[in-house]
């Protein structure tokens, strides 16, 4: 029965990951001679089991060392406390000024403090700020709203960088992605088109870069646009 429950939980985890825009394969805790974390993604992840943080590289396994746990969570990236800010390529041609920066919008607070909004027309090409691998593509949402309980309902592309940080590009036009999961993208490459979707008061692009604190929490970091 315990193994059946575990299998169902793992299947649910994979399903949820696919629904939320990650590739259909995922991160699992499996049993062989011992419990191990298996990462089938094309990018590294941080996994927290109980209070232990474990970094697992892409397409690899890591011994867990225990057989019981109360909870576990994961997120893309690497724990790198040395990354406290970044200088990145501008995400838009013409390099328009930031409309709302850190702490200047209600959604730019707390762990999301260092967010940057650009008020631009719908359909504006969105450019990669740094070379990396596409880890998440969400493009099915079609309308804007002001419902704070639906904050996750926005079209987003996430790109993981070599240093383990993850860039997010949000409020994209539905179905406009020019890239796919696990694709390597270069700075300045077109990722998608901007839109007016999700928790949005007007057409704009929101970008930020996060670094994992553990498998469940992250912090956004200050950005300087070149």
Short mmCIF file of C-alpha atoms in Angstrom, two decimals, residues 40-191:
data_model
loop_
_atom_site.label_atom_id
_atom_site.label_comp_id
_atom_site.label_asym_id
_atom_site.label_seq_id
_atom_site.Cartn_x
_atom_site.Cartn_y
_atom_site.Cartn_z
CA UNK A 40 15.39 13.27 -15.62
CA UNK A 41 15.23 16.94 -16.59
CA UNK A 42 17.67 18.61 -18.98
CA UNK A 43 18.63 21.09 -16.25
CA UNK A 44 19.94 20.94 -12.66
CA UNK A 45 17.53 21.13 -9.73
CA UNK A 46 17.65 21.86 -6.03
CA UNK A 47 15.75 19.32 -3.94
CA UNK A 48 14.87 19.78 -0.28
CA UNK A 49 13.99 16.59 1.61
CA UNK A 50 12.80 17.45 5.12
CA UNK A 51 15.41 20.15 5.89
CA UNK A 52 18.24 18.79 3.76
CA UNK A 53 19.12 20.57 0.51
CA UNK A 54 20.52 18.49 -2.34
CA UNK A 55 21.66 19.73 -5.74
CA UNK A 56 21.14 17.20 -8.53
CA UNK A 57 22.66 17.82 -11.94
CA UNK A 58 20.70 17.26 -15.14
CA UNK A 59 19.94 13.65 -16.12
CA UNK A 60 21.59 12.27 -13.00
CA UNK A 61 20.95 10.60 -9.66
CA UNK A 62 21.91 11.43 -6.07
CA UNK A 63 21.74 9.09 -3.04
CA UNK A 64 19.21 10.25 -0.49
CA UNK A 65 20.61 8.32 2.46
CA UNK A 66 17.30 8.09 4.33
CA UNK A 67 14.17 6.01 3.91
CA UNK A 68 11.59 8.25 5.58
CA UNK A 69 10.70 11.87 5.04
CA UNK A 70 7.87 14.22 5.85
CA UNK A 71 8.02 16.34 2.70
CA UNK A 72 10.12 17.16 -0.32
CA UNK A 73 10.17 19.91 -2.92
CA UNK A 74 12.28 20.88 -5.91
CA UNK A 75 12.93 23.80 -8.22
CA UNK A 76 15.23 24.47 -11.20
CA UNK A 77 18.64 25.96 -10.47
CA UNK A 78 21.60 25.75 -8.17
CA UNK A 79 22.17 27.19 -4.71
CA UNK A 80 24.76 29.89 -5.28
CA UNK A 81 24.89 32.44 -2.50
CA UNK A 82 27.65 34.38 -4.29
CA UNK A 83 25.22 35.64 -6.94
CA UNK A 84 23.68 38.75 -5.43
CA UNK A 85 23.19 40.85 -8.60
CA UNK A 86 23.71 40.56 -12.34
CA UNK A 87 24.45 42.66 -15.41
CA UNK A 88 22.42 41.31 -18.34
CA UNK A 89 21.48 42.18 -21.91
CA UNK A 90 18.34 44.28 -22.28
CA UNK A 91 15.27 42.12 -23.00
CA UNK A 92 13.89 44.55 -25.60
CA UNK A 93 15.17 46.21 -28.77
CA UNK A 94 15.65 49.94 -28.37
CA UNK A 95 16.33 49.44 -24.65
CA UNK A 96 13.24 51.22 -23.26
CA UNK A 97 13.35 52.42 -19.67
CA UNK A 98 11.89 50.38 -16.81
CA UNK A 99 8.32 51.44 -16.06
CA UNK A 100 8.12 49.83 -12.61
CA UNK A 101 11.19 48.53 -10.84
CA UNK A 102 12.01 46.95 -7.46
CA UNK A 103 9.42 47.73 -4.78
CA UNK A 104 7.54 49.99 -7.23
CA UNK A 105 4.61 47.65 -7.93
CA UNK A 106 2.46 45.52 -5.63
CA UNK A 107 3.82 42.38 -7.28
CA UNK A 108 7.41 43.54 -6.70
CA UNK A 109 7.56 42.79 -2.98
CA UNK A 110 9.21 40.29 -0.66
CA UNK A 111 11.04 37.49 -2.47
CA UNK A 112 9.83 39.01 -5.75
CA UNK A 113 11.20 42.47 -4.91
CA UNK A 114 13.60 42.72 -7.81
CA UNK A 115 11.09 42.60 -10.65
CA UNK A 116 11.19 44.89 -13.69
CA UNK A 117 8.19 45.90 -15.82
CA UNK A 118 8.39 47.47 -19.27
CA UNK A 119 5.21 49.07 -20.65
CA UNK A 120 5.31 48.11 -24.33
CA UNK A 121 2.79 47.31 -27.09
CA UNK A 122 1.52 43.75 -27.39
CA UNK A 123 3.48 41.75 -29.92
CA UNK A 124 6.88 43.26 -29.10
CA UNK A 125 9.72 40.69 -29.48
CA UNK A 126 11.15 39.59 -26.12
CA UNK A 127 14.88 38.85 -26.10
CA UNK A 128 16.92 36.51 -23.91
CA UNK A 129 18.95 38.44 -21.34
CA UNK A 130 21.65 35.77 -21.06
CA UNK A 131 22.64 32.48 -22.65
CA UNK A 132 20.94 29.46 -21.11
CA UNK A 133 18.58 26.51 -21.47
CA UNK A 134 14.81 26.83 -21.74
CA UNK A 135 13.29 25.02 -18.75
CA UNK A 136 9.68 26.19 -18.74
CA UNK A 137 7.19 27.32 -21.37
CA UNK A 138 3.64 28.39 -20.47
CA UNK A 139 1.59 29.83 -23.32
CA UNK A 140 -2.02 28.70 -22.96
CA UNK A 141 -3.51 31.66 -21.07
CA UNK A 142 -5.36 34.26 -23.13
CA UNK A 143 -6.84 37.03 -20.97
CA UNK A 144 -5.73 39.62 -18.40
CA UNK A 145 -7.29 39.75 -14.94
CA UNK A 146 -6.98 41.40 -11.53
CA UNK A 147 -7.59 38.29 -9.42
CA UNK A 148 -4.75 37.77 -6.93
CA UNK A 149 -5.80 34.14 -6.43
CA UNK A 150 -4.84 33.46 -10.06
CA UNK A 151 -1.34 34.92 -10.06
CA UNK A 152 0.09 31.76 -11.64
CA UNK A 153 -2.16 32.07 -14.68
CA UNK A 154 0.26 33.94 -16.87
CA UNK A 155 2.28 32.99 -19.92
CA UNK A 156 5.91 32.60 -18.95
CA UNK A 157 9.22 31.38 -20.31
CA UNK A 158 12.03 30.45 -17.92
CA UNK A 159 15.69 30.11 -18.88
CA UNK A 160 18.34 28.65 -16.60
CA UNK A 161 21.89 30.04 -16.80
CA UNK A 162 25.26 28.41 -16.26
CA UNK A 163 25.55 29.91 -12.76
CA UNK A 164 22.26 28.28 -11.69
CA UNK A 165 20.11 31.42 -11.74
CA UNK A 166 16.80 31.36 -13.60
CA UNK A 167 15.38 34.21 -15.71
CA UNK A 168 11.60 34.63 -16.02
CA UNK A 169 9.81 36.45 -18.82
CA UNK A 170 6.12 36.92 -18.06
CA UNK A 171 2.79 38.20 -19.49
CA UNK A 172 3.67 36.87 -22.94
CA UNK A 173 1.26 36.73 -25.84
CA UNK A 174 -0.54 33.35 -25.99
CA UNK A 175 1.09 30.78 -28.23
CA UNK A 176 3.90 33.16 -29.21
CA UNK A 177 6.88 31.15 -27.93
CA UNK A 178 9.72 30.86 -30.45
CA UNK A 179 11.62 28.33 -28.34
CA UNK A 180 11.01 24.89 -26.86
CA UNK A 181 11.94 22.93 -23.77
CA UNK A 182 15.65 22.14 -23.38
CA UNK A 183 16.64 24.43 -26.24
CA UNK A 184 19.87 26.37 -25.79
CA UNK A 185 19.27 30.09 -26.35
CA UNK A 186 21.76 32.93 -26.71
CA UNK A 187 21.59 36.46 -25.32
CA UNK A 188 19.56 38.61 -27.69
CA UNK A 189 17.63 35.69 -29.20
CA UNK A 190 13.86 36.18 -29.60
CA UNK A 191 12.00 34.04 -27.06
#
